[in-house]
mmCIF file of C-alpha atoms in Angstrom:
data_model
loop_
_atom_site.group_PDB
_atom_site.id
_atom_site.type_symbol
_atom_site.label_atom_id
_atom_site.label_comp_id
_atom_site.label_asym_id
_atom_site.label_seq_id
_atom_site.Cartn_x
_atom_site.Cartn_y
_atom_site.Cartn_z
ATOM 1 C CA UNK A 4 -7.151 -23.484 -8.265
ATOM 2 C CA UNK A 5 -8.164 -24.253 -4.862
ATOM 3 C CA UNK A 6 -7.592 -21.891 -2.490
ATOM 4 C CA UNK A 7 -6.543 -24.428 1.129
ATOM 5 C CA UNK A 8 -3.362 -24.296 2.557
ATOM 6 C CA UNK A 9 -1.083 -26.365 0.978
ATOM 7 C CA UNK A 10 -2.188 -25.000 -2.782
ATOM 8 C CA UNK A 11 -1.314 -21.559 -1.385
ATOM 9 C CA UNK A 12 1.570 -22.029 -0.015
ATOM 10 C CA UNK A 13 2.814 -23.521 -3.471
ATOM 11 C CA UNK A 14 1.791 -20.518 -5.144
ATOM 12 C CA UNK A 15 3.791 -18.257 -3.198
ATOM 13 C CA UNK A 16 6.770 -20.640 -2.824
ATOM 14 C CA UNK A 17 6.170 -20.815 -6.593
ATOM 15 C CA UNK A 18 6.530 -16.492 -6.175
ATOM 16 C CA UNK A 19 9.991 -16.569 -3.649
ATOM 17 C CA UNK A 20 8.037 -16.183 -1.060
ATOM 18 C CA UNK A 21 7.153 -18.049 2.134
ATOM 19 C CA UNK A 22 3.544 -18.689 3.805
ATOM 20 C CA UNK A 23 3.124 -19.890 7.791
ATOM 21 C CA UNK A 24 0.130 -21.232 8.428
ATOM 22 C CA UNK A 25 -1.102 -18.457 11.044
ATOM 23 C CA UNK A 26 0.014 -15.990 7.578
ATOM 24 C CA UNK A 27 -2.377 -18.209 5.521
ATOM 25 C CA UNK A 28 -5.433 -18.113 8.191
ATOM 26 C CA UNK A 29 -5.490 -14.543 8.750
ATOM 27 C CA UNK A 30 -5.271 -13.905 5.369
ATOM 28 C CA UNK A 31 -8.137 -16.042 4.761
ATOM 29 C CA UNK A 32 -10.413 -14.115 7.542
ATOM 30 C CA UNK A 33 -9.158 -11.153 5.495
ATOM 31 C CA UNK A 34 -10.801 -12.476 1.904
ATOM 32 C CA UNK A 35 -14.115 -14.004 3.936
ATOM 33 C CA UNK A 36 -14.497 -10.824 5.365
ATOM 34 C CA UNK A 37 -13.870 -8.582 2.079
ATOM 35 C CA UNK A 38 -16.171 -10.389 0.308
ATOM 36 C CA UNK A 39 -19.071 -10.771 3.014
ATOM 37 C CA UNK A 40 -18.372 -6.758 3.497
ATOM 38 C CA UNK A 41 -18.313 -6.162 -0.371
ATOM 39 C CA UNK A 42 -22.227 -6.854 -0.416
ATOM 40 C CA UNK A 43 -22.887 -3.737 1.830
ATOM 41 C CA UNK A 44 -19.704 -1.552 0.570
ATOM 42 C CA UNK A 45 -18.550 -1.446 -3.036
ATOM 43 C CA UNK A 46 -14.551 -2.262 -1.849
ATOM 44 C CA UNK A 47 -12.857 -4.129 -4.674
ATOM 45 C CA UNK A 48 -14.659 -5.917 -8.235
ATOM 46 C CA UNK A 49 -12.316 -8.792 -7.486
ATOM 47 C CA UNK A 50 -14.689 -11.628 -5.349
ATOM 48 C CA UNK A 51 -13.307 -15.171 -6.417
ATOM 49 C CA UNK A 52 -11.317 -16.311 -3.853
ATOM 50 C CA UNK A 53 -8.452 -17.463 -6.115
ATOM 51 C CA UNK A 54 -8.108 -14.157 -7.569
ATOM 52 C CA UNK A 55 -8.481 -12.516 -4.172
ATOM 53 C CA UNK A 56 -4.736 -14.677 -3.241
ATOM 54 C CA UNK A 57 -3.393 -13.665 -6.228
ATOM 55 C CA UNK A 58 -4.136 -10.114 -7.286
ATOM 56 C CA UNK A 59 -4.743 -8.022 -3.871
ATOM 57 C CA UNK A 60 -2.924 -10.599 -1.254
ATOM 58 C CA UNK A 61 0.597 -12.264 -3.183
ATOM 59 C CA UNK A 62 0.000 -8.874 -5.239
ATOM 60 C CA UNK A 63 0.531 -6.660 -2.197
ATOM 61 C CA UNK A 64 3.444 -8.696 -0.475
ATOM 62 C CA UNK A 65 5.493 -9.940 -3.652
ATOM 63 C CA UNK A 66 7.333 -6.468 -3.754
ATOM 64 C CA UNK A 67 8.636 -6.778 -0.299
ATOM 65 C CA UNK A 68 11.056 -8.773 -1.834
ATOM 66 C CA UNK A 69 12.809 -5.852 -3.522
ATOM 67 C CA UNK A 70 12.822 -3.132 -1.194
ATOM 68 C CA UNK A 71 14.083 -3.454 2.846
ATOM 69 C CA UNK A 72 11.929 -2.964 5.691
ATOM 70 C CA UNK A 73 13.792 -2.218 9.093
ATOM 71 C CA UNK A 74 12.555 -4.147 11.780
ATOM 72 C CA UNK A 75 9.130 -2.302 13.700
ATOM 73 C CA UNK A 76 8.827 0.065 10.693
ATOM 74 C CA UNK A 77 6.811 2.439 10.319
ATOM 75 C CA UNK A 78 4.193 2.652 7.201
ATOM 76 C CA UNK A 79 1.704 4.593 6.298
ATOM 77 C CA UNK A 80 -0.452 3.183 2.791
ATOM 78 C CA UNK A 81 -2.096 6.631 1.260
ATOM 79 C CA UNK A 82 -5.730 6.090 -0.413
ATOM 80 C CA UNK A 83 -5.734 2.811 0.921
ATOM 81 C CA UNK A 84 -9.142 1.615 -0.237
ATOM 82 C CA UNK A 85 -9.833 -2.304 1.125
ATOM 83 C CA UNK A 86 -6.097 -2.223 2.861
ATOM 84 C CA UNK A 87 -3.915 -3.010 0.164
ATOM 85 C CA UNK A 88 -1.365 -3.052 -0.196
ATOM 86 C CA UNK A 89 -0.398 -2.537 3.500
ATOM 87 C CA UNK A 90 -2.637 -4.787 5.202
ATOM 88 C CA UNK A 91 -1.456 -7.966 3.798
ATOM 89 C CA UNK A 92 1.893 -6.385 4.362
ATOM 90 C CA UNK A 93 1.221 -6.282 7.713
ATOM 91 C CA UNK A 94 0.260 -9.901 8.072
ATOM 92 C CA UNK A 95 3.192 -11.097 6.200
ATOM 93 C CA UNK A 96 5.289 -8.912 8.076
ATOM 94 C CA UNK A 97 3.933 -8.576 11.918
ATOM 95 C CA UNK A 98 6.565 -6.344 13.227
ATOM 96 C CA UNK A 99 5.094 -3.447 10.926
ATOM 97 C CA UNK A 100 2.868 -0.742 12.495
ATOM 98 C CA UNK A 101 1.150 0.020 9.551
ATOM 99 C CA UNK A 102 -1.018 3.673 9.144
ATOM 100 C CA UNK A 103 -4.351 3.055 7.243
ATOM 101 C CA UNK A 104 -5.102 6.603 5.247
ATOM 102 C CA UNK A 105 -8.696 6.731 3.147
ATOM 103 C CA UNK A 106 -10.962 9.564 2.378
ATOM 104 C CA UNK A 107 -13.791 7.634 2.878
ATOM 105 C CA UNK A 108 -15.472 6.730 6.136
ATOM 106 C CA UNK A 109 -17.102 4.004 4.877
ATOM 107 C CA UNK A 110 -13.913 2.055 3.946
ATOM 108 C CA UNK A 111 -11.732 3.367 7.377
ATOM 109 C CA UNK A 112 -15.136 1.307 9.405
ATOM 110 C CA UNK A 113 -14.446 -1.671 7.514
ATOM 111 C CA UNK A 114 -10.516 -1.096 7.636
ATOM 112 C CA UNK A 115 -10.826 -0.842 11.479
ATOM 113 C CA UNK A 116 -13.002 -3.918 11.765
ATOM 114 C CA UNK A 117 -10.664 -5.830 9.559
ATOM 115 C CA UNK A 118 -7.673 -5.051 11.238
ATOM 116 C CA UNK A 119 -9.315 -6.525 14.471
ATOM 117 C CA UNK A 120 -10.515 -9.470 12.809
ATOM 118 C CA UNK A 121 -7.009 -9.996 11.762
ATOM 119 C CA UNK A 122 -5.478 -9.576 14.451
ATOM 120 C CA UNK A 123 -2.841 -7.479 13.441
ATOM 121 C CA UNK A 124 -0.287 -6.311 16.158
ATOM 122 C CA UNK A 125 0.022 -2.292 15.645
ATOM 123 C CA UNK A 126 -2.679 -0.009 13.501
ATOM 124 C CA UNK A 127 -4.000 3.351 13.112
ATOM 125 C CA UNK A 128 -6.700 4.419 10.486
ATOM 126 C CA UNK A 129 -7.028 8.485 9.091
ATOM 127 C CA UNK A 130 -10.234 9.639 7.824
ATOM 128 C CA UNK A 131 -8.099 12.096 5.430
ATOM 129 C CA UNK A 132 -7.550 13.285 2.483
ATOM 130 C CA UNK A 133 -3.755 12.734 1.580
ATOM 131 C CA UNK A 134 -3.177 16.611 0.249
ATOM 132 C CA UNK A 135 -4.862 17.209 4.160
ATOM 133 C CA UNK A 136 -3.004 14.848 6.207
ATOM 134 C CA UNK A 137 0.142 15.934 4.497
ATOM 135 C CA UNK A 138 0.146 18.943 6.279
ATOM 136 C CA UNK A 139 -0.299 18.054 9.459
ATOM 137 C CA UNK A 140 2.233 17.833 12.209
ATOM 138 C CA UNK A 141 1.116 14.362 13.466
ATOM 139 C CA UNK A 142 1.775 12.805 10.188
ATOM 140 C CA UNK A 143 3.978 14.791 7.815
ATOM 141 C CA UNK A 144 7.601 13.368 7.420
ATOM 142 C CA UNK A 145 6.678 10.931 10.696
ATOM 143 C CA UNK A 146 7.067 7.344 8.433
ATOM 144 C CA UNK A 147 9.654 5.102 7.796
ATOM 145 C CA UNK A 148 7.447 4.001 4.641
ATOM 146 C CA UNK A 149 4.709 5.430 2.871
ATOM 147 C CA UNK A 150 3.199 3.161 -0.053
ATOM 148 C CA UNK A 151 0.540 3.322 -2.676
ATOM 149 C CA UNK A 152 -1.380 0.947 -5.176
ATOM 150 C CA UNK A 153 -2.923 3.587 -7.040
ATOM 151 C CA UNK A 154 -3.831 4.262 -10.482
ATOM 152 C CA UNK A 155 -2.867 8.177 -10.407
ATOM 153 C CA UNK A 156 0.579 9.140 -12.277
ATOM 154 C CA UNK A 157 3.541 9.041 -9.925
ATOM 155 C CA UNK A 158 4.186 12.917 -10.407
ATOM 156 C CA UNK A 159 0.874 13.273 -8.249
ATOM 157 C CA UNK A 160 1.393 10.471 -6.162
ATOM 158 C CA UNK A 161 4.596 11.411 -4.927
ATOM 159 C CA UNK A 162 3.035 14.790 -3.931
ATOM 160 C CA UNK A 163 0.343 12.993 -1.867
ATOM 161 C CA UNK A 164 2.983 10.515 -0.435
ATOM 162 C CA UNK A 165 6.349 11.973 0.379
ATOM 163 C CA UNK A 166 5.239 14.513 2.518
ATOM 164 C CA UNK A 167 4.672 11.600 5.279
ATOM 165 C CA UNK A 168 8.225 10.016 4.719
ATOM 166 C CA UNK A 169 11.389 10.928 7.303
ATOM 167 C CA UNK A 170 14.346 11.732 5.271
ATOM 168 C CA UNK A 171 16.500 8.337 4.973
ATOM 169 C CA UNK A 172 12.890 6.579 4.518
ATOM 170 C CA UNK A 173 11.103 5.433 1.183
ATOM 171 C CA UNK A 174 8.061 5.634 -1.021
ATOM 172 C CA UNK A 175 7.084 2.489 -2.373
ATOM 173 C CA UNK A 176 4.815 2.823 -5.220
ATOM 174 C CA UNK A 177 3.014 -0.064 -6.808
ATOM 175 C CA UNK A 178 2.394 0.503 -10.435
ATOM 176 C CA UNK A 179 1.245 -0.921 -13.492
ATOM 177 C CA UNK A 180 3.858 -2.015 -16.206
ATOM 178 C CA UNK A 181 3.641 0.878 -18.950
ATOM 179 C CA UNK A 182 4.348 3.620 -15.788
ATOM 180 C CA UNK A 183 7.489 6.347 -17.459
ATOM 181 C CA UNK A 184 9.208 6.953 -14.797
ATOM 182 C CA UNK A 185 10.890 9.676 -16.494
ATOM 183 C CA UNK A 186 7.838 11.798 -16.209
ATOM 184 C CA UNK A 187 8.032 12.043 -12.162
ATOM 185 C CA UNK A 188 11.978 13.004 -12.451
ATOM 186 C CA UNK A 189 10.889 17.001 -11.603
ATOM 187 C CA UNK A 190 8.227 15.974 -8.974
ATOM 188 C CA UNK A 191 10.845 13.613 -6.995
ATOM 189 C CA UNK A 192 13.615 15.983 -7.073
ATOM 190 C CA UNK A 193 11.215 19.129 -6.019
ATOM 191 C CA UNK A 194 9.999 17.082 -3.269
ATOM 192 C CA UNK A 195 13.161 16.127 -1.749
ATOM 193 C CA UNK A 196 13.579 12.191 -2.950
ATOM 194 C CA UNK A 197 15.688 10.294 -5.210
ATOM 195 C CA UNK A 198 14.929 7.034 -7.170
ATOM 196 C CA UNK A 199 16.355 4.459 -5.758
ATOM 197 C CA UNK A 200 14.904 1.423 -8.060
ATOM 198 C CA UNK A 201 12.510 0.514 -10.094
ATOM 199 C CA UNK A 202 11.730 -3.255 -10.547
ATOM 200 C CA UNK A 203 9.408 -4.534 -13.775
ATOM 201 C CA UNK A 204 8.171 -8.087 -12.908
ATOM 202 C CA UNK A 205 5.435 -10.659 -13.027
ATOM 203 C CA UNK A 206 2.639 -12.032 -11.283
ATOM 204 C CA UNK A 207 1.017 -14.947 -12.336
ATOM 205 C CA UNK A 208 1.193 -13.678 -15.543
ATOM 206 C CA UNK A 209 0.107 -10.042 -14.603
ATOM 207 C CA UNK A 210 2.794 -7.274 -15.768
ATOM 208 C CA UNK A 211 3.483 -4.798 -12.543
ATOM 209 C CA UNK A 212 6.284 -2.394 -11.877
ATOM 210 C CA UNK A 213 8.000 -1.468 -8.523
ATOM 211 C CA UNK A 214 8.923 1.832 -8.131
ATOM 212 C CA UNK A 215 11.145 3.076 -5.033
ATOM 213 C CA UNK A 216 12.221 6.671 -3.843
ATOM 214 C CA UNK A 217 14.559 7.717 -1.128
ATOM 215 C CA UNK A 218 13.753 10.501 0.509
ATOM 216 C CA UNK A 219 17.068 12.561 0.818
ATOM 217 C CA UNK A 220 15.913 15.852 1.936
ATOM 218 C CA UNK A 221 12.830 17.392 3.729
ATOM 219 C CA UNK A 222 10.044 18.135 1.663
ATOM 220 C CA UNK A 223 9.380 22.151 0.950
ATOM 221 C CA UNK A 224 6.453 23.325 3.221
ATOM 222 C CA UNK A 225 5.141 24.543 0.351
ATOM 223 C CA UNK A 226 3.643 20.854 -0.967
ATOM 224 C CA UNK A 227 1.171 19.115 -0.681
ATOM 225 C CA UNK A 228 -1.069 22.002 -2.551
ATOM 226 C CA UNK A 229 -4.686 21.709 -2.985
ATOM 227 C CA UNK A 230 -5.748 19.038 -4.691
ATOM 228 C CA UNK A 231 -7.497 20.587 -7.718
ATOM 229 C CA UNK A 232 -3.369 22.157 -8.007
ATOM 230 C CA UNK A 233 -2.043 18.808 -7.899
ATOM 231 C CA UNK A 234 -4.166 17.053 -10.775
ATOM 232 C CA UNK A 235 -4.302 20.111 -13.102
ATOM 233 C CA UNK A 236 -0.909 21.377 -12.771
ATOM 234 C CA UNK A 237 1.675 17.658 -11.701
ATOM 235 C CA UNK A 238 4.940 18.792 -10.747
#
């Protein structure tokens, strides 16, 4: 598949989905610049520009069709790694002011020279670790959005993401397709959210699963715990 902008544009109208052509170049500085960065920086395995569109950029975006953004939202993406999913979010969607969150420094230099590069409108990146950041009054319960594409189980990453969400705001979590959601039932309730919907769908033949919690209620001072507490004993 090529990868210009009329092709792209197919594949995302293909998708439901819409692509300007300011949408298509900056997302095309974005995959240049992951892959010339990738060389110094292990950031992703994927490299081919074809599978860069379709499995980190229409990946990313594709499940803002199932959950609403208000307009000049605020969203924070926890363990970001190379920016997704929020970063093509934030291109897509330019009225976002989106809150980069990574543990390692390596990644937040490259995620603040992409987001320059990119031009995108309204940005902040944490060196932090979630369980850290959590806790902290400049961040905890502060976002309209917090999301995640992460390969933990959602009873720990609800406990690293819904301490940042306000109460009437969501958690977003991309997952993959075998993800029980029945599992993270005690961990949502304890930490003051609801599930609101959880979407099963494909991409380009790639199985994914959408999984979105209200918060209804503050979350207990008591969480996030350490780390090590989090993984060994999941809510």
């Amino acid at each position: 598949m090529k990868t210009d902008y009329s092709t792209i544009r197919g594949l995302f109208v293909e998708n439901g989905l819409g692509l300007s052509q300011n949408q298509y170049d900056s997302l095309t500085i974005y995959s240049k610049f992951l892959v010339e960065y990738n060389e110094m920086v292990n950031l992703t395995a994927i490299t081919e520009p074809e599978e860069i569109w379709k499995k980190h950029f229409l990946d990313s975006i594709y499940p803002l069709k199932y959950f609403e953004i208000p307009d000049n939202a605020s969203l924070i993406d926890v363990g970001t790694g190379a920016g997704f999913p929020s970063v093509p979010m934030a291109i897509y969607r330019d009225d976002l002011h989106i809150t980069l969150l990574d543990s390692l420094q390596k990644r937040i230099i490259f995620l603040e020279k992409l987001c320059e590069k990119t031009g995108i409108r309204s940005w902040q990146c944490i060196h932090s670790r979630a369980e850290e950041a959590g806790n902290l009054p400049d961040y905890r319960e502060k976002y309209d959005i917090a999301t995640a594409r992460a390969v933990a189980a959602l009873p720990v990453l609800c406990e690293y993401c819904m301490p940042f969400v306000k109460t009437g705001g969501i958690f977003a979590a991309l997952k993959g397709p075998n993800e029980n959601t029945s599992d993270a039932v005690n961990a949502i309730t304890e930490l003051g959210g609801k599930l609101e919907r959880e979407v099963s769908y494909s991409i380009c033949g790639d199985e994914r699963k959408l999984v979105v919690i209200r918060k209804i209620s503050h979350t207990p001072t008591k969480y996030p715990r350490r780390s090590k507490r989090i993984l060994q004993m999941p809510l």
